């Protein structure tokens, strides 16, 4: 069992937990995720590790309450426990110095984006972070990404904060004014699809994280099958990150709709 040390509400349905998990904190890398369970018969929920503190032996998780299991998790308070936190799982992000990296996240997609922003900056890159959401209240982790970003661009659908527009507007603004060597995009599948279409037009290499489609997290259930460069891949064991220009997003969106 893993003790919850602190809890912070980003919004009514999005909660940040700091959890005691010293072994995971020591071994996790950007891109890794964990499987979390609440209750002996609880559903297995894959969650990307937002942050880790090796000295304190903690990891940070951001959970959005969308179903029965995640609502139960979000109702937990400091001092209570997650029944299981297993990981780190998945393939770590490939981090290297490439030049200018644009990291764009939509909604809770900023949570798995944060460790990549940090690592890209520490590798010596110029990092421009684009945060996007429907409204100001749904922008998360802005203060956490700023210390590791040379520039932060905020985009909101309704113009209530930053600039009015979509994440693609922010990314294109940067591409048009300077050379971009890599784009990293994490968020809703439809967002990643259109970021990928945009960057393909400008021939900018792009990496996406498909963690939203994971269910079992170990490759057993097959629900996270995606087609990448014409081949079947499993997000949980082959990913969660892939070359965005090679992902069949239309197929992925069709599978996601089956869960509605």
Short mmCIF file of C-alpha atoms in Angstrom, two decimals:
data_model
loop_
_atom_site.label_atom_id
_atom_site.label_comp_id
_atom_site.label_asym_id
_atom_site.label_seq_id
_atom_site.Cartn_x
_atom_site.Cartn_y
_atom_site.Cartn_z
CA UNK A 1 0.00 0.00 0.00
CA UNK A 2 1.19 3.51 -0.81
CA UNK A 3 0.42 6.41 1.49
CA UNK A 4 -0.94 9.70 0.13
CA UNK A 5 1.16 12.52 1.55
CA UNK A 6 -0.54 15.53 0.01
CA UNK A 7 -3.46 16.44 -2.23
CA UNK A 8 -4.17 19.52 -4.33
CA UNK A 9 -7.23 20.29 -6.45
CA UNK A 10 -6.44 21.82 -9.84
CA UNK A 11 -10.16 21.92 -10.60
CA UNK A 12 -13.30 20.16 -9.47
CA UNK A 13 -12.35 16.96 -11.32
CA UNK A 14 -8.53 17.12 -11.53
CA UNK A 15 -6.43 16.32 -8.46
CA UNK A 16 -2.69 16.17 -7.82
CA UNK A 17 -1.42 13.59 -5.32
CA UNK A 18 2.06 13.21 -3.84
CA UNK A 19 2.47 9.53 -2.95
CA UNK A 20 5.07 7.62 -0.94
CA UNK A 21 6.84 5.32 -3.43
CA UNK A 22 10.63 5.39 -2.87
CA UNK A 23 11.60 2.53 -5.19
CA UNK A 24 9.58 3.97 -8.09
CA UNK A 25 10.96 7.46 -7.43
CA UNK A 26 14.53 6.16 -7.75
CA UNK A 27 14.01 4.28 -11.01
CA UNK A 28 11.42 6.30 -12.95
CA UNK A 29 12.35 8.25 -16.08
CA UNK A 30 10.36 10.76 -18.16
CA UNK A 31 7.61 8.91 -20.04
CA UNK A 32 7.19 6.12 -17.51
CA UNK A 33 3.80 5.32 -15.99
CA UNK A 34 2.41 3.34 -13.06
CA UNK A 35 -0.65 1.16 -12.51
CA UNK A 36 -2.72 2.37 -9.56
CA UNK A 37 -5.47 0.46 -7.78
CA UNK A 38 -7.89 1.69 -5.12
CA UNK A 39 -9.41 -1.18 -3.13
CA UNK A 40 -8.74 -4.92 -3.29
CA UNK A 41 -11.16 -5.34 -6.19
CA UNK A 42 -10.41 -1.94 -7.74
CA UNK A 43 -9.85 -1.29 -11.43
CA UNK A 44 -6.26 -1.02 -12.67
CA UNK A 45 -5.69 2.59 -13.77
CA UNK A 46 -2.54 3.52 -15.77
CA UNK A 47 -1.21 6.96 -14.80
CA UNK A 48 1.88 8.72 -16.09
CA UNK A 49 4.33 9.82 -13.40
CA UNK A 50 4.20 13.62 -13.34
CA UNK A 51 7.20 14.13 -11.05
CA UNK A 52 9.41 12.36 -8.53
CA UNK A 53 11.56 13.33 -5.55
CA UNK A 54 14.29 10.77 -4.96
CA UNK A 55 15.36 12.29 -1.63
CA UNK A 56 11.84 12.25 -0.21
CA UNK A 57 10.95 8.98 -1.91
CA UNK A 58 7.78 10.35 -3.50
CA UNK A 59 6.10 10.45 -6.87
CA UNK A 60 3.46 12.89 -8.11
CA UNK A 61 0.33 11.72 -9.92
CA UNK A 62 -2.41 13.80 -11.54
CA UNK A 63 -5.80 12.10 -11.71
CA UNK A 64 -8.90 13.25 -13.56
CA UNK A 65 -12.20 11.96 -12.17
CA UNK A 66 -14.04 10.60 -15.21
CA UNK A 67 -15.38 7.21 -14.08
CA UNK A 68 -16.23 5.30 -10.92
CA UNK A 69 -12.65 4.20 -10.19
CA UNK A 70 -10.98 7.59 -10.73
CA UNK A 71 -13.75 9.34 -8.76
CA UNK A 72 -13.02 6.97 -5.87
CA UNK A 73 -9.32 7.77 -6.12
CA UNK A 74 -9.90 11.51 -6.21
CA UNK A 75 -12.01 11.25 -3.04
CA UNK A 76 -9.03 9.92 -1.04
CA UNK A 77 -7.35 12.28 1.42
CA UNK A 78 -3.77 12.66 2.77
CA UNK A 79 -3.02 9.89 5.24
CA UNK A 80 -5.08 7.36 3.28
CA UNK A 81 -3.60 4.79 0.90
CA UNK A 82 -3.69 3.56 -2.67
CA UNK A 83 -3.93 -0.22 -2.53
CA UNK A 84 -1.29 -0.68 -5.24
CA UNK A 85 1.10 1.54 -7.16
CA UNK A 86 3.11 -0.61 -9.58
CA UNK A 87 5.87 0.60 -11.87
CA UNK A 88 7.66 2.23 -13.49
CA UNK A 89 6.24 0.78 -16.70
CA UNK A 90 6.51 1.58 -20.40
CA UNK A 91 9.42 2.89 -22.42
CA UNK A 92 11.20 6.02 -21.20
CA UNK A 93 11.32 9.13 -23.37
CA UNK A 94 14.36 9.42 -25.60
CA UNK A 95 16.06 12.59 -24.37
CA UNK A 96 18.90 14.30 -26.23
CA UNK A 97 20.08 17.75 -27.21
CA UNK A 98 18.51 18.55 -30.58
CA UNK A 99 18.18 22.35 -30.48
CA UNK A 100 14.75 23.94 -30.06
CA UNK A 101 11.99 21.74 -28.68
CA UNK A 102 8.33 22.77 -28.55
CA UNK A 103 6.45 20.84 -25.86
CA UNK A 104 2.67 21.21 -26.16
CA UNK A 105 0.10 19.82 -23.78
CA UNK A 106 -3.67 19.94 -23.65
CA UNK A 107 -5.66 19.70 -20.41
CA UNK A 108 -4.37 16.93 -18.13
CA UNK A 109 -1.88 16.02 -20.88
CA UNK A 110 0.38 18.61 -19.25
CA UNK A 111 0.94 16.18 -16.37
CA UNK A 112 2.98 13.63 -18.40
CA UNK A 113 4.51 16.53 -20.36
CA UNK A 114 6.14 18.11 -17.29
CA UNK A 115 8.97 15.54 -16.79
CA UNK A 116 9.76 15.74 -20.52
CA UNK A 117 9.97 19.53 -20.38
CA UNK A 118 12.38 19.24 -17.45
CA UNK A 119 14.54 16.58 -19.09
CA UNK A 120 14.71 18.37 -22.44
CA UNK A 121 15.86 21.56 -20.72
CA UNK A 122 18.42 19.73 -18.59
CA UNK A 123 19.77 18.13 -21.80
CA UNK A 124 20.63 21.63 -23.06
CA UNK A 125 17.72 22.33 -25.40
CA UNK A 126 15.85 25.59 -25.90
CA UNK A 127 12.38 24.63 -24.66
CA UNK A 128 9.18 26.41 -25.59
CA UNK A 129 6.10 25.08 -23.79
CA UNK A 130 2.58 25.55 -25.14
CA UNK A 131 -0.20 24.90 -22.62
CA UNK A 132 -3.78 24.68 -23.89
CA UNK A 133 -7.23 24.18 -22.40
CA UNK A 134 -10.82 25.22 -22.94
CA UNK A 135 -10.70 27.89 -20.20
CA UNK A 136 -8.26 29.48 -17.75
CA UNK A 137 -9.46 27.24 -14.90
CA UNK A 138 -8.35 24.12 -16.79
CA UNK A 139 -4.72 25.24 -17.32
CA UNK A 140 -2.58 23.14 -14.95
CA UNK A 141 1.07 22.99 -13.82
CA UNK A 142 1.95 26.37 -15.35
CA UNK A 143 4.17 27.36 -12.41
CA UNK A 144 5.92 23.97 -12.58
CA UNK A 145 6.83 24.17 -16.29
CA UNK A 146 8.00 27.80 -16.25
CA UNK A 147 11.38 27.22 -14.52
CA UNK A 148 12.31 24.71 -17.26
CA UNK A 149 10.94 26.65 -20.24
CA UNK A 150 12.60 29.46 -22.18
CA UNK A 151 9.10 30.60 -23.08
CA UNK A 152 5.57 29.55 -22.10
CA UNK A 153 2.64 30.18 -24.43
CA UNK A 154 -0.88 29.82 -23.04
CA UNK A 155 -3.79 29.09 -25.36
CA UNK A 156 -7.45 28.95 -24.28
CA UNK A 157 -10.45 28.20 -26.48
CA UNK A 158 -12.45 31.07 -24.98
CA UNK A 159 -9.59 33.56 -24.61
CA UNK A 160 -10.02 33.73 -20.83
CA UNK A 161 -6.25 33.42 -20.32
CA UNK A 162 -3.23 33.86 -22.56
CA UNK A 163 -4.15 33.90 -26.24
CA UNK A 164 -7.46 32.84 -27.74
CA UNK A 165 -7.12 29.80 -29.96
CA UNK A 166 -6.12 26.15 -30.10
CA UNK A 167 -2.84 24.51 -29.23
CA UNK A 168 -2.05 24.29 -32.96
CA UNK A 169 -2.19 28.08 -33.19
CA UNK A 170 0.49 28.37 -30.52
CA UNK A 171 2.71 25.72 -32.10
CA UNK A 172 2.40 27.25 -35.58
CA UNK A 173 3.28 30.68 -34.19
CA UNK A 174 6.63 29.32 -33.03
CA UNK A 175 7.33 27.33 -36.22
CA UNK A 176 6.72 30.41 -38.38
CA UNK A 177 9.15 32.59 -36.45
CA UNK A 178 12.07 30.24 -35.76
CA UNK A 179 13.57 26.86 -36.57
CA UNK A 180 12.01 24.09 -34.48
CA UNK A 181 13.91 20.80 -34.26
CA UNK A 182 11.34 18.71 -32.39
CA UNK A 183 7.75 18.91 -31.22
CA UNK A 184 6.42 16.84 -28.32
CA UNK A 185 2.63 16.67 -27.99
CA UNK A 186 0.54 15.09 -25.24
CA UNK A 187 -3.19 15.49 -24.74
CA UNK A 188 -6.51 14.33 -26.18
CA UNK A 189 -6.13 12.14 -29.27
CA UNK A 190 -7.87 14.65 -31.51
CA UNK A 191 -5.47 17.36 -30.37
CA UNK A 192 -2.42 15.21 -31.08
CA UNK A 193 -3.81 14.34 -34.51
CA UNK A 194 -4.05 17.97 -35.56
CA UNK A 195 -0.67 18.89 -34.06
CA UNK A 196 0.78 16.01 -36.08
CA UNK A 197 -0.91 17.18 -39.29
CA UNK A 198 0.44 20.69 -38.70
CA UNK A 199 4.03 19.66 -38.02
CA UNK A 200 4.03 17.20 -40.91
CA UNK A 201 3.18 20.11 -43.21
CA UNK A 202 6.24 21.97 -41.94
CA UNK A 203 8.38 18.79 -41.82
CA UNK A 204 9.12 19.10 -38.09
CA UNK A 205 9.80 15.77 -36.32
CA UNK A 206 7.08 15.12 -33.75
CA UNK A 207 6.69 12.76 -30.83
CA UNK A 208 3.32 11.97 -29.23
CA UNK A 209 2.29 10.08 -26.11
CA UNK A 210 -0.73 7.81 -26.49
CA UNK A 211 -1.28 7.00 -22.81
CA UNK A 212 -4.97 7.96 -23.00
CA UNK A 213 -5.83 4.67 -24.75
CA UNK A 214 -4.22 2.35 -22.19
CA UNK A 215 -6.41 0.05 -20.09
CA UNK A 216 -4.54 -2.95 -18.65
CA UNK A 217 -1.05 -1.49 -18.90
CA UNK A 218 0.80 -4.79 -19.37
CA UNK A 219 -0.03 -5.82 -22.94
CA UNK A 220 -2.51 -8.49 -21.86
CA UNK A 221 -5.85 -6.90 -22.80
CA UNK A 222 -4.97 -5.62 -26.27
CA UNK A 223 -7.18 -2.54 -25.89
CA UNK A 224 -4.27 -0.19 -26.56
CA UNK A 225 -3.44 -1.57 -30.01
CA UNK A 226 -2.47 1.16 -32.44
CA UNK A 227 -1.10 1.13 -35.96
CA UNK A 228 2.27 2.84 -36.25
CA UNK A 229 3.96 2.93 -39.66
CA UNK A 230 1.60 0.18 -40.81
CA UNK A 231 2.49 -2.16 -37.94
CA UNK A 232 0.48 -3.08 -34.85
CA UNK A 233 1.95 -1.74 -31.62
CA UNK A 234 0.83 -1.89 -28.00
CA UNK A 235 0.96 1.50 -26.31
CA UNK A 236 1.66 0.12 -22.84
CA UNK A 237 4.72 -1.96 -23.74
CA UNK A 238 5.98 -0.46 -27.02
CA UNK A 239 5.17 3.12 -25.98
CA UNK A 240 3.54 5.18 -24.74
CA UNK A 241 5.50 7.49 -27.08
CA UNK A 242 5.68 7.17 -30.85
CA UNK A 243 6.57 9.13 -33.97
CA UNK A 244 3.36 11.12 -34.37
CA UNK A 245 3.66 11.23 -38.16
CA UNK A 246 3.47 7.43 -38.30
CA UNK A 247 0.46 6.95 -35.98
CA UNK A 248 -2.93 6.11 -37.50
CA UNK A 249 -4.91 8.60 -35.41
CA UNK A 250 -8.19 7.95 -37.23
CA UNK A 251 -8.06 4.29 -36.20
CA UNK A 252 -7.16 5.28 -32.63
CA UNK A 253 -10.04 7.77 -32.44
CA UNK A 254 -12.44 5.13 -33.70
CA UNK A 255 -11.35 2.74 -30.94
CA UNK A 256 -11.65 5.45 -28.28
CA UNK A 257 -15.21 6.16 -29.38
CA UNK A 258 -16.13 2.56 -28.62
CA UNK A 259 -15.63 3.32 -24.90
CA UNK A 260 -18.12 6.22 -24.87
#
